[in-house]
Amino acid sequence: MRSIDPSADRSTPARIRDAAITCFAADGVAATSIRAIAAEAGVSAGLVIHHYGSKDQLRIACDEYVASLIREVKGTAMAAGAGLDPLAAMRSFSGGPPLARYLAKTLVDGSPHVADLVDEMVNDAVGYIATGVEAGLLAPSDHPEERASILTLWMLGALVLHEHLERLIGFDITGDLSEDPEESGRAYFGPVAEILGGFFTDTTKELLGEAFPDAPVKTEPDTKDTA
Amino acid sequence: MRSIDPSADRSTPARIRDAAITCFAADGVAATSIRAIAAEAGVSAGLVIHHYGSKDQLRIACDEYVASLIREVKGTAMAAGAGLDPLAAMRSFSGGPPLARYLAKTLVDGSPHVADLVDEMVNDAVGYIATGVEAGLLAPSDHPEERASILTLWMLGALVLHEHLERLIGFDITGDLSEDPEESGRAYFGPVAEILGGFFTDTTKELLGEAFPDAPVKTEPDTKDTA
DNA sequence: ACCAATATTGAACAAGCGTTTAATATATTG
DNA sequence: CAATATATTAAACGCTTGTTCAATATTGGT
């Protein structure tokens, strides 16, 4: 299921980096100490600084490595046809560092590398959705970028709030669901498909059409140059 | 726009509590020191402890107070008809502590009081949606609780990821949009309404019906039993 | 085998943290 | 007014943090 083999890179810096990702994913960046990372990697605290300079630089290295892993796995999952769900790729990535939980913790504390990753996911979604629209599978939109942004952020928001999601409907969105694909995610993906299939009735749409008479054309931000 | 008047409660504990909410909302609970809260409130650090015992108890007091504020404001906003959006209530609450940003920071670090608040929002949404279904405005569902949970978490997820949302489509979901109701939220609520109006086409719904046979995808009034 | 470079450690450091304590100001009350 | 309780402060304590440093082990090239 994976095209890359992280176990081939077992150098000490790599072990420290993976230990940091594991700790950050479990407790968050701020609540993780360098000594905890060192203990997880089986080295001393000084060695962590020796290899990465500072906690901040280590965190940046983790961001970049996680982003590169997700980009790699994304390519293999795209062939499998999992287009709309930006988490499908990393969920199938078992055995390596916990990518989904790392993202769940770091999406909220404003790293530019994570922001770049989100922008890429949005751009990917724009492309996937455009393909789906051309194929007649998805409804067209006057504002495809905004629609793709909102859908992507909803999916990532469910990841960030995975504890609430699990408490409410008993589904762990950060887990690997490739082992039980027919059962584990049904309580989530079923209603998701239902909502996206049409939550409002035609009556409501008419009312909404009056409430939002003209569509929102707001081409102010960057990060978008899709066709 | 507000039915309560927090400025009437200007005792020292209340000032400290509001200062803590402001700091927590700005930087998060872990990154906020007691000394920073004391400075914001214009008192000494020891006084914060004297009135609240510990940082943890102060945080609990903030959780409970924010929850009570949201519950109060919710009642007034329900009359205004803003049912589906669980954030509509607190956005109209300007002048007091930053409720939306406080929630955005605390939704992710597992407070039981915040979890209770989320559960209440989901229950509210279940009621609102049921009313909308009976009125013919919303599509019925075989799993109304799951659907309401997912919709609520999507809205709260967009709140938690408000920095990404603002970067992507230029809309600050934590701000007060009652001042410019016709313009400010259009880039967000327009596409949201569009998505909820129907993102999948009928062709996709049939395909989804095969992928999730037991899932509640409403392509035809054929209601199957669930496992 | 030797030397230089690197890897690694454990101790130490300064800063910041939450909290405690003793002292002082202020208010309350009989 | 005196006595007591509360409010408030500044300083200090113990702890953890990220980081530095000197010393030691280990490696690699010639």
Short mmCIF file of C-alpha atoms (C1' of nucleotides) in Angstrom, two decimals:
data_model
loop_
_atom_site.label_atom_id
_atom_site.label_comp_id
_atom_site.label_asym_id
_atom_site.label_seq_id
_atom_site.Cartn_x
_atom_site.Cartn_y
_atom_site.Cartn_z
CA MET A 1 0.00 0.00 0.00
CA ARG A 2 3.01 2.27 0.30
CA SER A 3 5.37 3.26 -2.43
CA ILE A 4 8.07 4.47 -0.09
CA ASP A 5 9.94 2.72 2.64
CA PRO A 6 10.79 4.92 5.63
CA SER A 7 12.39 1.99 7.44
CA ALA A 8 15.25 2.23 4.98
CA ASP A 9 16.21 5.58 6.52
CA ARG A 10 17.19 4.60 10.04
CA SER A 11 19.89 7.13 10.66
CA THR A 12 19.90 8.88 14.01
CA PRO A 13 18.54 12.19 12.69
CA ALA A 14 15.72 10.29 10.99
CA ARG A 15 14.94 8.40 14.19
CA ILE A 16 14.85 11.65 16.12
CA ARG A 17 12.62 13.24 13.50
CA ASP A 18 10.19 10.33 13.56
CA ALA A 19 10.16 10.39 17.35
CA ALA A 20 9.36 14.11 17.24
CA ILE A 21 6.51 13.52 14.78
CA THR A 22 5.11 10.81 17.04
CA CYS A 23 5.29 13.05 20.12
CA PHE A 24 3.91 16.10 18.31
CA ALA A 25 1.05 14.00 16.94
CA ALA A 26 0.25 12.64 20.39
CA ASP A 27 0.52 15.75 22.59
CA GLY A 28 0.91 18.73 20.29
CA VAL A 29 4.04 20.72 19.61
CA ALA A 30 3.88 23.09 22.58
CA ALA A 31 3.26 20.32 25.10
CA THR A 32 6.15 18.18 23.84
CA SER A 33 9.57 18.73 25.40
CA ILE A 34 12.88 18.06 23.75
CA ARG A 35 13.66 15.60 26.52
CA ALA A 36 10.48 13.67 25.71
CA ILE A 37 11.49 13.47 22.07
CA ALA A 38 14.98 12.34 23.06
CA ALA A 39 13.55 9.62 25.30
CA GLU A 40 11.23 8.43 22.52
CA ALA A 41 14.21 8.25 20.15
CA GLY A 42 16.45 6.64 22.78
CA VAL A 43 19.06 9.40 22.72
CA SER A 44 20.05 12.35 24.88
CA ALA A 45 18.45 15.77 24.76
CA GLY A 46 21.68 17.39 23.66
CA LEU A 47 21.88 15.17 20.61
CA VAL A 48 18.51 16.41 19.41
CA ILE A 49 19.82 19.97 19.47
CA HIS A 50 23.11 18.88 17.92
CA HIS A 51 21.32 17.46 14.89
CA TYR A 52 18.54 20.01 14.48
CA GLY A 53 19.83 23.18 16.15
CA SER A 54 16.64 24.04 18.00
CA LYS A 55 13.15 22.81 18.70
CA ASP A 56 11.79 25.23 16.15
CA GLN A 57 14.06 23.94 13.39
CA LEU A 58 13.16 20.37 14.35
CA ARG A 59 9.49 21.25 14.08
CA ILE A 60 10.10 22.77 10.63
CA ALA A 61 11.93 19.62 9.56
CA CYS A 62 8.95 17.57 10.75
CA ASP A 63 6.54 19.80 8.84
CA GLU A 64 8.54 19.46 5.66
CA TYR A 65 9.01 15.72 6.03
CA VAL A 66 5.34 15.09 6.74
CA ALA A 67 4.39 17.27 3.79
CA SER A 68 6.76 15.37 1.51
CA LEU A 69 5.38 12.04 2.75
CA ILE A 70 1.82 13.13 2.12
CA ARG A 71 2.74 14.37 -1.34
CA GLU A 72 4.32 11.04 -2.16
CA VAL A 73 1.44 8.96 -0.82
CA LYS A 74 -1.01 11.26 -2.57
CA GLY A 75 0.37 10.28 -5.93
CA THR A 76 -0.23 6.60 -5.31
CA ALA A 77 -3.71 7.19 -3.92
CA MET A 78 -4.73 9.36 -6.83
CA ALA A 79 -4.38 6.35 -9.11
CA ALA A 80 -6.70 4.48 -6.76
CA GLY A 81 -9.36 7.06 -7.45
CA ALA A 82 -9.73 8.52 -3.98
CA GLY A 83 -10.05 12.07 -5.17
CA LEU A 84 -12.41 14.01 -2.98
CA ASP A 85 -11.24 12.95 0.44
CA PRO A 86 -7.87 14.60 1.11
CA LEU A 87 -7.32 12.25 4.01
CA ALA A 88 -7.74 9.03 2.11
CA ALA A 89 -4.08 9.01 1.14
CA MET A 90 -2.59 9.30 4.58
CA ARG A 91 -5.05 6.97 6.19
CA SER A 92 -3.74 4.18 4.00
CA PHE A 93 -0.24 5.01 5.21
CA SER A 94 0.15 2.63 8.12
CA GLY A 95 3.41 1.65 9.71
CA GLY A 96 5.10 5.01 9.34
CA PRO A 97 4.68 8.07 11.54
CA PRO A 98 1.09 9.07 12.34
CA LEU A 99 0.53 11.58 9.57
CA ALA A 100 -3.16 12.21 10.15
CA ARG A 101 -2.80 12.88 13.86
CA TYR A 102 0.25 15.06 13.21
CA LEU A 103 -1.80 17.16 10.82
CA ALA A 104 -4.69 17.24 13.27
CA LYS A 105 -2.42 18.84 15.85
CA THR A 106 -0.44 21.17 13.60
CA LEU A 107 -3.24 22.50 11.38
CA VAL A 108 -4.22 24.90 14.14
CA ASP A 109 -0.96 26.55 15.09
CA GLY A 110 -0.13 28.43 11.95
CA SER A 111 2.89 26.81 10.35
CA PRO A 112 3.57 28.16 6.85
CA HIS A 113 4.55 24.69 5.63
CA VAL A 114 1.23 23.25 6.78
CA ALA A 115 -0.53 26.19 5.15
CA ASP A 116 1.22 25.39 1.89
CA LEU A 117 0.08 21.79 2.23
CA VAL A 118 -3.51 22.92 2.73
CA ASP A 119 -3.28 25.14 -0.33
CA GLU A 120 -2.06 22.18 -2.34
CA MET A 121 -4.92 20.04 -1.09
CA VAL A 122 -7.36 22.75 -2.13
CA ASN A 123 -5.78 22.99 -5.56
CA ASP A 124 -5.94 19.22 -5.89
CA ALA A 125 -9.61 19.32 -4.92
CA VAL A 126 -10.27 22.01 -7.52
CA GLY A 127 -8.83 19.69 -10.14
CA TYR A 128 -10.66 16.60 -8.92
CA ILE A 129 -13.96 18.44 -8.74
CA ALA A 130 -13.50 19.97 -12.20
CA THR A 131 -12.91 16.49 -13.58
CA GLY A 132 -16.03 15.27 -11.80
CA VAL A 133 -18.05 18.15 -13.19
CA GLU A 134 -16.88 17.45 -16.73
CA ALA A 135 -17.82 13.81 -16.27
CA GLY A 136 -21.29 14.82 -15.14
CA LEU A 137 -20.76 13.37 -11.67
CA LEU A 138 -20.61 16.63 -9.75
CA ALA A 139 -22.71 19.76 -9.92
CA PRO A 140 -21.02 22.75 -11.54
CA SER A 141 -20.39 25.92 -9.60
CA ASP A 142 -19.82 29.57 -10.31
CA HIS A 143 -17.14 29.60 -7.62
CA PRO A 144 -15.16 26.37 -7.89
CA GLU A 145 -12.22 27.64 -5.84
CA GLU A 146 -14.36 28.71 -2.93
CA ARG A 147 -16.36 25.49 -3.08
CA ALA A 148 -13.22 23.35 -3.13
CA SER A 149 -11.73 25.40 -0.28
CA ILE A 150 -14.78 24.92 1.90
CA LEU A 151 -15.06 21.21 1.18
CA THR A 152 -11.37 20.68 1.90
CA LEU A 153 -11.57 22.66 5.14
CA TRP A 154 -14.65 20.71 6.22
CA MET A 155 -12.77 17.45 5.75
CA LEU A 156 -9.70 18.79 7.53
CA GLY A 157 -11.89 20.29 10.23
CA ALA A 158 -13.39 16.88 10.89
CA LEU A 159 -9.82 15.60 11.21
CA VAL A 160 -8.88 18.32 13.69
CA LEU A 161 -12.04 17.61 15.70
CA HIS A 162 -11.57 13.84 15.47
CA GLU A 163 -12.05 13.40 19.21
CA HIS A 164 -15.51 14.96 19.02
CA LEU A 165 -16.32 12.98 15.89
CA GLU A 166 -15.41 9.74 17.61
CA ARG A 167 -17.38 10.63 20.71
CA LEU A 168 -20.45 11.58 18.66
CA ILE A 169 -20.64 8.83 16.08
CA GLY A 170 -17.95 6.36 17.16
CA PHE A 171 -15.67 6.70 14.16
CA ASP A 172 -11.94 7.43 14.44
CA ILE A 173 -11.14 9.42 11.32
CA THR A 174 -7.41 9.28 12.04
CA GLY A 175 -7.29 5.50 11.96
CA ASP A 176 -6.44 3.20 9.11
CA LEU A 177 -9.72 2.04 7.65
CA SER A 178 -8.24 -0.02 4.86
CA GLU A 179 -8.49 -3.09 7.09
CA ASP A 180 -12.26 -2.93 7.36
CA PRO A 181 -13.30 -0.73 4.46
CA GLU A 182 -16.92 -1.80 4.39
CA GLU A 183 -17.76 -1.19 7.99
CA SER A 184 -15.62 1.22 9.98
CA GLY A 185 -16.30 4.47 8.21
CA ARG A 186 -19.93 3.91 7.34
CA ALA A 187 -21.33 5.98 10.19
CA TYR A 188 -19.34 8.92 8.84
CA PHE A 189 -19.10 8.56 5.09
CA GLY A 190 -22.70 7.48 4.69
CA PRO A 191 -24.19 10.68 6.12
CA VAL A 192 -21.45 12.69 4.39
CA ALA A 193 -22.56 11.34 1.04
CA GLU A 194 -26.15 11.98 2.02
CA ILE A 195 -25.44 15.61 2.90
CA LEU A 196 -23.45 16.24 -0.26
CA GLY A 197 -26.19 14.57 -2.25
CA GLY A 198 -28.56 17.34 -1.23
CA PHE A 199 -29.34 18.67 2.18
CA PHE A 200 -31.59 21.51 1.13
CA THR A 201 -34.83 20.96 -0.70
CA ASP A 202 -35.79 22.96 -3.75
CA THR A 203 -38.01 25.13 -1.60
CA THR A 204 -35.05 26.08 0.56
CA LYS A 205 -32.89 26.74 -2.47
CA GLU A 206 -35.37 29.29 -3.71
CA LEU A 207 -35.37 30.99 -0.34
CA LEU A 208 -31.58 30.92 -0.26
CA GLY A 209 -31.49 32.35 -3.75
CA GLU A 210 -33.29 35.37 -2.39
CA ALA A 211 -31.08 35.60 0.69
CA PHE A 212 -27.91 35.39 -1.41
CA PRO A 213 -29.11 36.95 -4.66
CA ASP A 214 -25.80 37.21 -6.45
CA ALA A 215 -23.01 34.74 -6.21
CA PRO A 216 -19.85 35.61 -4.33
CA VAL A 217 -17.12 36.56 -6.75
CA LYS A 218 -14.25 37.52 -4.51
CA THR A 219 -10.92 36.97 -6.24
CA GLU A 220 -8.69 38.59 -3.69
CA PRO A 221 -6.44 35.90 -2.15
CA ASP A 222 -3.43 34.30 -3.75
CA THR A 223 -2.57 30.60 -3.97
CA LYS A 224 -4.89 29.94 -6.85
CA ASP A 225 -4.04 29.67 -10.51
CA THR A 226 -6.08 26.72 -11.65
CA ALA A 227 -7.83 26.25 -14.93
CA MET B 1 -28.16 42.77 20.01
CA ARG B 2 -27.29 41.35 23.44
CA SER B 3 -29.70 40.34 26.12
CA ILE B 4 -27.08 40.25 28.87
CA ASP B 5 -24.70 42.87 30.09
CA PRO B 6 -21.32 41.55 31.20
CA SER B 7 -20.06 45.06 31.89
CA ALA B 8 -22.31 45.09 34.92
CA ASP B 9 -20.09 42.42 36.50
CA ARG B 10 -16.83 44.26 36.96
CA SER B 11 -15.59 42.58 40.09
CA THR B 12 -11.93 41.61 40.22
CA PRO B 13 -12.54 37.87 39.72
CA ALA B 14 -14.71 38.68 36.72
CA ARG B 15 -12.05 40.97 35.27
CA ILE B 16 -9.44 38.25 35.74
CA ARG B 17 -11.71 35.69 34.12
CA ASP B 18 -12.38 37.89 31.12
CA ALA B 19 -8.68 38.64 30.78
CA ALA B 20 -7.98 34.90 30.81
CA ILE B 21 -10.60 34.30 28.13
CA THR B 22 -9.06 37.02 25.99
CA CYS B 23 -5.55 35.59 26.39
CA PHE B 24 -6.68 32.00 25.87
CA ALA B 25 -8.58 33.05 22.74
CA ALA B 26 -5.54 34.89 21.39
CA ASP B 27 -2.70 32.45 22.12
CA GLY B 28 -4.26 29.23 23.36
CA VAL B 29 -4.38 27.90 26.90
CA ALA B 30 -0.95 26.26 27.01
CA ALA B 31 0.88 29.28 25.59
CA THR B 32 -0.76 31.71 28.03
CA SER B 33 1.01 32.30 31.36
CA ILE B 34 -0.65 33.35 34.58
CA ARG B 35 1.53 36.43 34.57
CA ALA B 36 0.21 37.38 31.13
CA ILE B 37 -3.37 37.02 32.38
CA ALA B 38 -2.53 39.10 35.44
CA ALA B 39 -1.00 41.82 33.28
CA GLU B 40 -4.04 41.82 31.00
CA ALA B 41 -6.30 42.20 34.05
CA GLY B 42 -4.04 44.79 35.66
CA VAL B 43 -3.39 42.75 38.82
CA SER B 44 -0.59 40.64 40.22
CA ALA B 45 -0.01 36.99 39.40
CA GLY B 46 -0.60 35.94 42.99
CA LEU B 47 -4.06 37.45 42.96
CA VAL B 48 -5.06 35.25 40.05
CA ILE B 49 -4.15 32.20 42.10
CA HIS B 50 -5.80 33.64 45.20
CA HIS B 51 -9.14 33.94 43.40
CA TYR B 52 -9.06 30.80 41.28
CA GLY B 53 -6.69 28.43 43.05
CA SER B 54 -4.78 27.29 39.99
CA LYS B 55 -4.48 27.83 36.28
CA ASP B 56 -6.47 24.65 35.66
CA GLN B 57 -9.36 25.81 37.83
CA LEU B 58 -9.28 29.20 36.12
CA ARG B 59 -9.47 27.48 32.77
CA ILE B 60 -12.45 25.44 33.96
CA ALA B 61 -14.14 28.62 35.15
CA CYS B 62 -13.54 30.15 31.72
CA ASP B 63 -14.97 27.08 30.00
CA GLU B 64 -18.08 27.18 32.13
CA TYR B 65 -18.56 30.92 31.77
CA VAL B 66 -18.12 30.84 27.99
CA ALA B 67 -20.54 27.93 27.79
CA SER B 68 -23.10 29.79 29.87
CA LEU B 69 -22.70 32.92 27.73
CA ILE B 70 -23.18 30.94 24.54
CA ARG B 71 -26.25 29.23 25.98
CA GLU B 72 -27.73 32.59 26.86
CA VAL B 73 -26.98 34.20 23.52
CA LYS B 74 -28.25 31.09 21.77
CA GLY B 75 -31.71 31.63 23.17
CA THR B 76 -31.91 35.14 21.76
CA ALA B 77 -30.55 34.10 18.37
CA MET B 78 -32.96 31.18 18.10
CA ALA B 79 -35.80 33.65 17.94
CA ALA B 80 -34.00 35.39 15.08
CA GLY B 81 -34.22 32.16 13.11
CA ALA B 82 -30.51 31.40 12.78
CA GLY B 83 -30.89 27.71 13.38
CA LEU B 84 -28.42 25.78 11.32
CA ASP B 85 -25.28 27.77 11.93
CA PRO B 86 -24.15 27.12 15.52
CA LEU B 87 -21.84 30.10 15.31
CA ALA B 88 -24.42 32.67 14.37
CA ALA B 89 -25.26 33.29 18.00
CA MET B 90 -21.78 34.09 19.25
CA ARG B 91 -20.83 36.11 16.20
CA SER B 92 -23.56 38.58 17.06
CA PHE B 93 -22.06 38.84 20.53
CA SER B 94 -19.72 41.79 20.17
CA GLY B 95 -18.29 43.81 22.99
CA GLY B 96 -17.83 40.94 25.39
CA PRO B 97 -15.03 38.38 25.47
CA PRO B 98 -14.15 36.79 22.10
CA LEU B 99 -16.33 33.69 22.33
CA ALA B 100 -15.73 32.38 18.82
CA ARG B 101 -11.96 32.61 19.02
CA TYR B 102 -12.00 31.07 22.50
CA LEU B 103 -13.93 28.12 21.15
CA ALA B 104 -11.63 27.91 18.15
CA LYS B 105 -8.67 27.44 20.48
CA THR B 106 -10.27 25.19 23.10
CA LEU B 107 -12.23 22.84 20.85
CA VAL B 108 -9.05 20.92 20.18
CA ASP B 109 -7.63 20.28 23.64
CA GLY B 110 -10.23 18.01 25.11
CA SER B 111 -12.05 19.92 27.82
CA PRO B 112 -15.14 18.05 29.08
CA HIS B 113 -17.06 21.32 29.39
CA VAL B 114 -16.39 22.18 25.76
CA ALA B 115 -17.37 18.64 24.81
CA ASP B 116 -20.66 19.12 26.62
CA LEU B 117 -21.19 22.35 24.71
CA VAL B 118 -20.57 20.56 21.41
CA ASP B 119 -23.03 17.87 22.38
CA GLU B 120 -25.62 20.53 23.10
CA MET B 121 -25.00 22.18 19.74
CA VAL B 122 -25.49 18.82 18.04
CA ASN B 123 -28.71 18.24 19.93
CA ASP B 124 -29.90 21.71 18.96
CA ALA B 125 -29.05 20.97 15.35
CA VAL B 126 -31.00 17.71 15.51
CA GLY B 127 -34.03 19.70 16.63
CA TYR B 128 -33.60 22.47 14.09
CA ILE B 129 -33.11 20.00 11.25
CA ALA B 130 -36.12 17.93 12.32
CA THR B 131 -38.23 21.07 12.27
CA GLY B 132 -36.90 21.90 8.82
CA VAL B 133 -37.66 18.40 7.58
CA GLU B 134 -41.22 18.58 8.87
CA ALA B 135 -41.63 21.92 7.14
CA GLY B 136 -40.40 20.41 3.88
CA LEU B 137 -37.34 22.64 3.80
CA LEU B 138 -34.73 19.98 4.48
CA ALA B 139 -34.25 16.48 3.14
CA PRO B 140 -35.12 13.67 5.55
CA SER B 141 -32.47 11.19 6.70
CA ASP B 142 -32.30 7.70 8.14
CA HIS B 143 -29.53 8.86 10.47
CA PRO B 144 -30.49 12.32 11.70
CA GLU B 145 -28.13 12.27 14.67
CA GLU B 146 -25.10 11.40 12.57
CA ARG B 147 -26.07 13.95 9.96
CA ALA B 148 -26.51 16.68 12.55
CA SER B 149 -23.23 15.70 14.20
CA ILE B 150 -21.31 15.92 10.94
CA LEU B 151 -22.86 19.23 9.94
CA THR B 152 -22.14 20.72 13.35
CA LEU B 153 -18.55 19.49 13.30
CA TRP B 154 -18.05 20.87 9.80
CA MET B 155 -19.18 24.30 10.97
CA LEU B 156 -17.03 24.11 14.10
CA GLY B 157 -14.14 22.74 12.06
CA ALA B 158 -14.32 25.79 9.81
CA LEU B 159 -14.17 27.87 12.99
CA VAL B 160 -11.11 26.03 14.27
CA LEU B 161 -9.42 26.43 10.88
CA HIS B 162 -10.50 30.05 10.55
CA GLU B 163 -6.98 31.18 9.68
CA HIS B 164 -6.92 28.86 6.65
CA LEU B 165 -10.44 29.90 5.71
CA GLU B 166 -9.48 33.55 5.77
CA ARG B 167 -6.33 32.91 3.76
CA LEU B 168 -8.22 30.88 1.16
CA ILE B 169 -11.37 32.90 0.60
CA GLY B 170 -10.79 36.10 2.57
CA PHE B 171 -13.53 35.65 5.15
CA ASP B 172 -12.95 35.84 8.91
CA ILE B 173 -15.50 33.48 10.38
CA THR B 174 -14.72 34.61 13.92
CA GLY B 175 -15.63 38.22 13.24
CA ASP B 176 -18.89 40.00 13.82
CA LEU B 177 -20.68 40.04 10.51
CA SER B 178 -23.82 41.73 11.74
CA GLU B 179 -22.35 45.05 10.70
CA ASP B 180 -22.15 44.12 7.04
CA PRO B 181 -24.53 41.21 6.74
CA GLU B 182 -24.97 41.40 2.99
CA GLU B 183 -21.35 41.38 1.98
CA SER B 184 -18.82 39.98 4.42
CA GLY B 185 -19.86 36.35 4.60
CA ARG B 186 -20.96 35.89 1.01
CA ALA B 187 -17.76 34.20 -0.14
CA TYR B 188 -18.33 31.57 2.53
CA PHE B 189 -22.07 31.17 3.00
CA GLY B 190 -22.81 31.33 -0.70
CA PRO B 191 -20.76 28.24 -1.61
CA VAL B 192 -21.90 26.57 1.62
CA ALA B 193 -25.50 26.90 0.56
CA GLU B 194 -24.55 25.71 -2.89
CA ILE B 195 -22.84 22.59 -1.51
CA LEU B 196 -25.69 21.76 0.82
CA GLY B 197 -28.11 22.31 -2.02
CA GLY B 198 -26.57 19.36 -3.82
CA PHE B 199 -22.95 18.64 -4.57
CA PHE B 200 -23.43 15.21 -6.08
CA THR B 201 -25.44 14.61 -9.21
CA ASP B 202 -28.00 11.84 -9.51
CA THR B 203 -25.44 9.77 -11.41
CA THR B 204 -23.04 9.98 -8.48
CA LYS B 205 -25.78 9.13 -6.03
CA GLU B 206 -26.46 5.89 -7.84
CA LEU B 207 -22.79 5.03 -7.77
CA LEU B 208 -22.62 5.91 -4.09
CA GLY B 209 -25.64 3.76 -3.49
CA GLU B 210 -23.62 0.83 -4.74
CA ALA B 211 -20.52 1.76 -2.73
CA PHE B 212 -22.50 2.21 0.48
CA PRO B 213 -25.46 -0.15 0.06
CA ASP B 214 -26.71 0.24 3.62
CA ALA B 215 -25.82 3.90 3.87
CA PRO B 216 -28.59 6.47 3.77
CA VAL B 217 -28.22 7.85 0.27
CA LYS B 218 -31.57 9.06 -0.87
CA THR B 219 -31.78 8.43 -4.57
CA GLU B 220 -35.25 6.97 -4.39
CA PRO B 221 -37.85 6.53 -1.66
CA ASP B 222 -36.73 2.93 -1.16
CA THR B 223 -35.82 2.64 2.51
CA LYS B 224 -33.61 -0.26 3.38
CA ASP B 225 -32.92 -1.51 6.87
CA THR B 226 -29.53 -0.88 8.38
CA ALA B 227 -27.06 -3.32 9.88
"C1'" DA C 1 48.09 3.43 13.59
"C1'" DC C 2 47.24 8.16 13.72
"C1'" DC C 3 44.61 12.20 13.31
"C1'" DA C 4 40.69 14.85 12.54
"C1'" DA C 5 35.97 15.07 12.34
"C1'" DT C 6 31.81 13.66 13.94
"C1'" DA C 7 28.51 11.49 17.30
"C1'" DT C 8 26.98 11.35 21.81
"C1'" DT C 9 26.48 12.14 26.60
"C1'" DG C 10 25.57 14.16 31.18
"C1'" DA C 11 25.94 18.18 33.64
"C1'" DA C 12 25.14 22.94 33.93
"C1'" DC C 13 22.82 27.33 32.82
"C1'" DA C 14 19.48 31.03 32.36
"C1'" DA C 15 14.77 31.91 31.75
"C1'" DG C 16 10.05 31.13 32.44
"C1'" DC C 17 6.61 28.52 34.53
"C1'" DG C 18 2.81 27.68 38.30
"C1'" DT C 19 2.54 28.20 42.90
"C1'" DT C 20 3.56 29.49 47.89
"C1'" DT C 21 4.44 32.64 51.44
"C1'" DA C 22 4.89 36.56 54.21
"C1'" DA C 23 3.75 41.11 54.50
"C1'" DT C 24 0.76 45.06 53.67
"C1'" DA C 25 -3.34 47.50 52.36
"C1'" DT C 26 -8.28 47.59 52.43
"C1'" DA C 27 -12.76 46.51 53.75
"C1'" DT C 28 -16.21 44.56 57.05
"C1'" DT C 29 -18.24 44.13 61.36
"C1'" DG C 30 -19.38 44.03 66.33
"C1'" DC D 1 -12.59 52.34 67.27
"C1'" DA D 2 -10.73 47.92 67.49
"C1'" DA D 3 -10.71 43.36 65.67
"C1'" DT D 4 -11.07 40.47 62.15
"C1'" DA D 5 -11.37 38.97 57.55
"C1'" DT D 6 -10.45 39.72 52.94
"C1'" DA D 7 -7.84 41.74 48.91
"C1'" DT D 8 -3.55 42.49 47.05
"C1'" DT D 9 1.32 42.64 46.31
"C1'" DA D 10 6.27 41.53 45.77
"C1'" DA D 11 9.47 38.24 46.48
"C1'" DA D 12 10.88 33.72 46.63
"C1'" DC D 13 10.64 28.59 45.74
"C1'" DG D 14 10.85 24.48 43.17
"C1'" DC D 15 10.38 22.78 38.75
"C1'" DT D 16 10.66 22.37 33.77
"C1'" DT D 17 12.01 24.29 29.71
"C1'" DG D 18 15.30 25.03 25.61
"C1'" DT D 19 19.91 25.41 25.03
"C1'" DT D 20 25.10 25.40 25.90
"C1'" DC D 21 29.35 23.30 27.18
"C1'" DA D 22 33.03 20.39 28.16
"C1'" DA D 23 34.27 15.76 27.99
"C1'" DT D 24 34.20 11.20 25.92
"C1'" DA D 25 33.21 7.69 22.52
"C1'" DT D 26 33.12 6.55 17.74
"C1'" DT D 27 33.94 6.78 13.15
"C1'" DG D 28 36.49 7.64 8.60
"C1'" DG D 29 40.45 8.83 5.75
"C1'" DT D 30 45.41 8.45 4.78
#
